[in-house]
């Protein structure tokens, strides 16, 4: 009676395939690490600014003063777009932004956090002012006339869409990403909705460091 093979060919083929996949994965990991080393540690920011996001704007702050993109140069900034009637994304992000500013300590003064409304019909400068009292007082609220808001929405490639609710009420679907701009007003990165605070602070510290 012949003994059956304990390791029939199909299994052996599978084993070799598994080893090949493992070696491939290790190779890819090593290569990824090597490339990251060559590119240098960017602190979670882009290695080069992207020129197609951003651009000029002219808006109105909560005191009714005109604020242009040029007024904000010289300090890096985090920019966020939303509306004060927002049920979740805006209050969450503005609350988290208040935590970031607190965690940065004195360095918080080396950057600006700017909140731009995509719903200027309801978010007058006065409404923005009232709403922002719930958050860090350093957060800059910007509103403006509809064409001014449309210009900044377009420049920053922001998605913002009015969605009808019951009656004559409405809400706004909008981009939940925070845009990171350097002191020259160039787009250098993003913070995702509800991103881990440690990861955000790493980006903000690098943003400040780069100026
Ligand atoms: Ni919102």
mmCIF file of C-alpha atoms and ligand atoms in Angstrom:
data_model
loop_
_atom_site.group_PDB
_atom_site.id
_atom_site.type_symbol
_atom_site.label_atom_id
_atom_site.label_comp_id
_atom_site.label_asym_id
_atom_site.label_seq_id
_atom_site.Cartn_x
_atom_site.Cartn_y
_atom_site.Cartn_z
ATOM 1 C CA UNK A 1 0.000 0.000 0.000
ATOM 2 C CA UNK A 2 1.477 3.329 -1.010
ATOM 3 C CA UNK A 3 1.393 6.234 1.378
ATOM 4 C CA UNK A 4 -0.537 9.221 0.131
ATOM 5 C CA UNK A 5 1.391 12.425 -0.325
ATOM 6 C CA UNK A 6 0.800 14.708 2.637
ATOM 7 C CA UNK A 7 1.454 17.754 0.534
ATOM 8 C CA UNK A 8 -0.393 17.415 -2.772
ATOM 9 C CA UNK A 9 0.677 19.750 -5.597
ATOM 10 C CA UNK A 10 -2.343 22.114 -5.430
ATOM 11 C CA UNK A 11 -1.515 22.965 -1.787
ATOM 12 C CA UNK A 12 2.163 23.422 -2.588
ATOM 13 C CA UNK A 13 1.228 25.808 -5.397
ATOM 14 C CA UNK A 14 -0.945 27.754 -2.986
ATOM 15 C CA UNK A 15 1.895 27.922 -0.446
ATOM 16 C CA UNK A 16 4.311 29.275 -3.022
ATOM 17 C CA UNK A 17 1.718 31.798 -4.202
ATOM 18 C CA UNK A 18 1.283 32.966 -0.605
ATOM 19 C CA UNK A 19 5.047 33.339 -0.192
ATOM 20 C CA UNK A 20 5.230 35.282 -3.453
ATOM 21 C CA UNK A 21 2.484 37.645 -2.252
ATOM 22 C CA UNK A 22 4.261 38.151 1.082
ATOM 23 C CA UNK A 23 7.600 38.884 -0.568
ATOM 24 C CA UNK A 24 5.840 41.289 -2.938
ATOM 25 C CA UNK A 25 4.115 43.076 -0.063
ATOM 26 C CA UNK A 26 7.365 43.387 1.879
ATOM 27 C CA UNK A 27 9.077 44.738 -1.237
ATOM 28 C CA UNK A 28 6.337 47.320 -1.754
ATOM 29 C CA UNK A 29 6.530 48.373 1.894
ATOM 30 C CA UNK A 30 10.303 48.747 1.742
ATOM 31 C CA UNK A 31 10.070 50.691 -1.504
ATOM 32 C CA UNK A 32 7.346 52.941 -0.020
ATOM 33 C CA UNK A 33 9.508 53.623 3.023
ATOM 34 C CA UNK A 34 12.531 54.321 0.825
ATOM 35 C CA UNK A 35 10.569 56.747 -1.371
ATOM 36 C CA UNK A 36 9.259 58.549 1.734
ATOM 37 C CA UNK A 37 12.851 58.919 2.942
ATOM 38 C CA UNK A 38 13.937 60.385 -0.402
ATOM 39 C CA UNK A 39 10.976 62.806 -0.502
ATOM 40 C CA UNK A 40 11.691 63.909 3.067
ATOM 41 C CA UNK A 41 9.177 64.175 5.880
ATOM 42 C CA UNK A 42 6.614 66.762 4.866
ATOM 43 C CA UNK A 43 4.710 66.606 8.159
ATOM 44 C CA UNK A 44 1.545 65.501 6.396
ATOM 45 C CA UNK A 45 1.588 68.460 3.985
ATOM 46 C CA UNK A 46 2.087 68.394 0.224
ATOM 47 C CA UNK A 47 5.737 68.540 -0.815
ATOM 48 C CA UNK A 48 4.815 71.290 -3.296
ATOM 49 C CA UNK A 49 1.955 73.870 -3.162
ATOM 50 C CA UNK A 50 -0.929 73.400 -5.596
ATOM 51 C CA UNK A 51 -1.577 76.609 -7.509
ATOM 52 C CA UNK A 52 -5.032 75.700 -8.833
ATOM 53 C CA UNK A 53 -6.727 75.891 -5.408
ATOM 54 C CA UNK A 54 -7.216 79.278 -3.744
ATOM 55 C CA UNK A 55 -6.969 82.672 -5.394
ATOM 56 C CA UNK A 56 -8.278 86.162 -4.703
ATOM 57 C CA UNK A 57 -11.412 86.940 -2.714
ATOM 58 C CA UNK A 58 -13.093 89.884 -1.041
ATOM 59 C CA UNK A 59 -15.314 89.069 1.939
ATOM 60 C CA UNK A 60 -16.736 90.698 5.080
ATOM 61 C CA UNK A 61 -15.766 89.816 8.663
ATOM 62 C CA UNK A 62 -18.047 89.712 11.711
ATOM 63 C CA UNK A 63 -17.383 93.396 12.407
ATOM 64 C CA UNK A 64 -18.510 94.323 8.885
ATOM 65 C CA UNK A 65 -14.979 95.052 7.644
ATOM 66 C CA UNK A 66 -13.779 94.027 4.183
ATOM 67 C CA UNK A 67 -11.220 91.211 4.261
ATOM 68 C CA UNK A 68 -9.345 90.164 1.136
ATOM 69 C CA UNK A 69 -6.958 87.253 0.531
ATOM 70 C CA UNK A 70 -4.140 89.831 0.616
ATOM 71 C CA UNK A 71 -5.083 90.852 4.173
ATOM 72 C CA UNK A 72 -4.507 87.255 5.252
ATOM 73 C CA UNK A 73 -1.023 86.874 3.758
ATOM 74 C CA UNK A 74 2.025 86.638 6.019
ATOM 75 C CA UNK A 75 0.549 83.948 8.279
ATOM 76 C CA UNK A 76 -0.488 80.446 7.313
ATOM 77 C CA UNK A 77 -4.172 79.674 7.671
ATOM 78 C CA UNK A 78 -6.652 76.859 7.939
ATOM 79 C CA UNK A 79 -9.848 77.577 5.991
ATOM 80 C CA UNK A 80 -13.182 75.896 6.426
ATOM 81 C CA UNK A 81 -16.432 76.422 4.526
ATOM 82 C CA UNK A 82 -19.897 75.860 5.983
ATOM 83 C CA UNK A 83 -23.024 77.518 7.340
ATOM 84 C CA UNK A 84 -24.225 78.389 10.811
ATOM 85 C CA UNK A 85 -27.476 76.374 10.568
ATOM 86 C CA UNK A 86 -25.373 73.256 9.941
ATOM 87 C CA UNK A 87 -26.500 70.433 12.247
ATOM 88 C CA UNK A 88 -23.275 68.487 12.549
ATOM 89 C CA UNK A 89 -20.220 69.000 10.312
ATOM 90 C CA UNK A 90 -19.676 72.686 11.118
ATOM 91 C CA UNK A 91 -20.202 72.588 14.889
ATOM 92 C CA UNK A 92 -18.017 69.469 15.114
ATOM 93 C CA UNK A 93 -15.207 70.986 13.045
ATOM 94 C CA UNK A 94 -15.342 74.376 14.763
ATOM 95 C CA UNK A 95 -15.329 72.680 18.167
ATOM 96 C CA UNK A 96 -12.352 70.565 17.105
ATOM 97 C CA UNK A 97 -10.608 73.633 15.656
ATOM 98 C CA UNK A 98 -11.026 75.323 19.033
ATOM 99 C CA UNK A 99 -9.264 72.309 20.591
ATOM 100 C CA UNK A 100 -6.447 72.529 18.040
ATOM 101 C CA UNK A 101 -5.891 76.215 18.805
ATOM 102 C CA UNK A 102 -5.796 75.472 22.511
ATOM 103 C CA UNK A 103 -3.381 72.569 22.022
ATOM 104 C CA UNK A 104 -1.043 74.766 19.936
ATOM 105 C CA UNK A 105 -0.617 77.165 22.875
ATOM 106 C CA UNK A 106 1.327 80.310 21.972
ATOM 107 C CA UNK A 107 1.913 78.957 18.455
ATOM 108 C CA UNK A 108 -1.806 79.346 17.737
ATOM 109 C CA UNK A 109 -1.179 83.056 17.149
ATOM 110 C CA UNK A 110 1.148 82.146 14.267
ATOM 111 C CA UNK A 111 -1.757 80.885 12.187
ATOM 112 C CA UNK A 112 -5.352 81.837 11.465
ATOM 113 C CA UNK A 113 -8.454 79.714 11.385
ATOM 114 C CA UNK A 114 -10.969 81.119 8.932
ATOM 115 C CA UNK A 115 -14.604 80.015 8.640
ATOM 116 C CA UNK A 116 -16.328 81.104 5.418
ATOM 117 C CA UNK A 117 -20.087 80.765 4.998
ATOM 118 C CA UNK A 118 -21.547 79.138 1.893
ATOM 119 C CA UNK A 119 -24.999 80.452 2.939
ATOM 120 C CA UNK A 120 -24.619 84.266 3.032
ATOM 121 C CA UNK A 121 -28.382 84.803 2.676
ATOM 122 C CA UNK A 122 -28.829 83.619 6.284
ATOM 123 C CA UNK A 123 -25.245 84.021 7.542
ATOM 124 C CA UNK A 124 -24.955 87.781 7.737
ATOM 125 C CA UNK A 125 -21.846 89.142 9.522
ATOM 126 C CA UNK A 126 -24.063 89.597 12.609
ATOM 127 C CA UNK A 127 -25.291 85.987 12.495
ATOM 128 C CA UNK A 128 -21.689 84.751 12.027
ATOM 129 C CA UNK A 129 -20.640 86.795 15.041
ATOM 130 C CA UNK A 130 -23.392 85.363 17.285
ATOM 131 C CA UNK A 131 -22.722 81.823 16.123
ATOM 132 C CA UNK A 132 -18.958 81.975 16.624
ATOM 133 C CA UNK A 133 -19.265 83.064 20.262
ATOM 134 C CA UNK A 134 -19.675 79.322 21.011
ATOM 135 C CA UNK A 135 -16.127 78.628 19.756
ATOM 136 C CA UNK A 136 -12.548 79.910 20.124
ATOM 137 C CA UNK A 137 -12.679 83.707 19.730
ATOM 138 C CA UNK A 138 -9.679 83.590 17.382
ATOM 139 C CA UNK A 139 -11.735 81.905 14.669
ATOM 140 C CA UNK A 140 -12.359 84.460 11.918
ATOM 141 C CA UNK A 141 -15.847 84.347 10.407
ATOM 142 C CA UNK A 142 -16.287 85.604 6.853
ATOM 143 C CA UNK A 143 -19.484 86.314 4.960
ATOM 144 C CA UNK A 144 -20.230 88.516 1.954
ATOM 145 C CA UNK A 145 -22.572 89.108 -0.948
ATOM 146 C CA UNK A 146 -23.556 86.035 -2.981
ATOM 147 C CA UNK A 147 -21.210 86.800 -5.934
ATOM 148 C CA UNK A 148 -18.277 87.221 -3.494
ATOM 149 C CA UNK A 149 -19.089 83.902 -1.810
ATOM 150 C CA UNK A 150 -19.469 82.199 -5.199
ATOM 151 C CA UNK A 151 -16.032 83.475 -6.191
ATOM 152 C CA UNK A 152 -14.328 81.997 -3.116
ATOM 153 C CA UNK A 153 -16.284 78.714 -3.440
ATOM 154 C CA UNK A 154 -15.105 78.427 -7.038
ATOM 155 C CA UNK A 155 -11.509 79.347 -6.240
ATOM 156 C CA UNK A 156 -11.218 76.777 -3.472
ATOM 157 C CA UNK A 157 -13.099 74.085 -5.426
ATOM 158 C CA UNK A 158 -15.613 73.839 -2.614
ATOM 159 C CA UNK A 159 -18.774 71.801 -3.073
ATOM 160 C CA UNK A 160 -21.803 73.645 -1.687
ATOM 161 C CA UNK A 161 -25.387 72.877 -2.654
ATOM 162 C CA UNK A 162 -28.723 74.066 -1.312
ATOM 163 C CA UNK A 163 -31.047 71.193 -0.379
ATOM 164 C CA UNK A 164 -34.759 71.942 0.185
ATOM 165 C CA UNK A 165 -36.351 70.793 3.424
ATOM 166 C CA UNK A 166 -40.019 70.821 4.423
ATOM 167 C CA UNK A 167 -41.818 74.123 4.065
ATOM 168 C CA UNK A 168 -39.536 76.904 2.827
ATOM 169 C CA UNK A 169 -36.619 75.679 4.943
ATOM 170 C CA UNK A 170 -33.363 74.426 3.445
ATOM 171 C CA UNK A 171 -30.011 72.983 4.394
ATOM 172 C CA UNK A 172 -26.631 73.031 2.621
ATOM 173 C CA UNK A 173 -24.543 70.071 1.542
ATOM 174 C CA UNK A 174 -20.944 71.197 1.683
ATOM 175 C CA UNK A 175 -17.304 70.119 1.591
ATOM 176 C CA UNK A 176 -16.152 69.063 5.067
ATOM 177 C CA UNK A 177 -12.431 69.398 4.338
ATOM 178 C CA UNK A 178 -10.266 72.036 6.023
ATOM 179 C CA UNK A 179 -7.879 73.706 3.567
ATOM 180 C CA UNK A 180 -4.345 74.469 4.710
ATOM 181 C CA UNK A 181 -2.775 77.526 3.079
ATOM 182 C CA UNK A 182 0.774 78.775 3.667
ATOM 183 C CA UNK A 183 1.695 82.385 4.436
ATOM 184 C CA UNK A 184 1.896 83.119 0.694
ATOM 185 C CA UNK A 185 -1.709 82.014 0.284
ATOM 186 C CA UNK A 186 -0.757 78.770 -1.457
ATOM 187 C CA UNK A 187 -2.650 75.531 -0.912
ATOM 188 C CA UNK A 188 -0.388 73.018 0.844
ATOM 189 C CA UNK A 189 -2.685 70.403 2.368
ATOM 190 C CA UNK A 190 -5.948 69.415 3.971
ATOM 191 C CA UNK A 191 -7.413 68.187 7.214
ATOM 192 C CA UNK A 192 -10.152 65.583 6.813
ATOM 193 C CA UNK A 193 -13.453 65.662 8.721
ATOM 194 C CA UNK A 194 -12.863 64.320 12.233
ATOM 195 C CA UNK A 195 -9.195 63.593 11.525
ATOM 196 C CA UNK A 196 -7.201 62.319 14.489
ATOM 197 C CA UNK A 197 -6.033 65.301 16.577
ATOM 198 C CA UNK A 198 -2.433 64.138 16.731
ATOM 199 C CA UNK A 199 -2.289 64.005 12.939
ATOM 200 C CA UNK A 200 -3.895 67.470 12.647
ATOM 201 C CA UNK A 201 -1.491 69.042 15.139
ATOM 202 C CA UNK A 202 1.472 67.570 13.273
ATOM 203 C CA UNK A 203 0.225 69.279 10.093
ATOM 204 C CA UNK A 204 -0.537 72.588 11.801
ATOM 205 C CA UNK A 205 2.860 72.684 13.516
ATOM 206 C CA UNK A 206 4.577 72.017 10.194
ATOM 207 C CA UNK A 207 2.400 74.650 8.520
ATOM 208 C CA UNK A 208 3.520 77.199 11.147
ATOM 209 C CA UNK A 209 7.144 76.061 10.876
ATOM 210 C CA UNK A 210 7.140 76.465 7.078
ATOM 211 C CA UNK A 211 5.477 79.873 7.350
HETATM 212 NI NI1 LIG B 1 -21.550 72.510 7.981
#
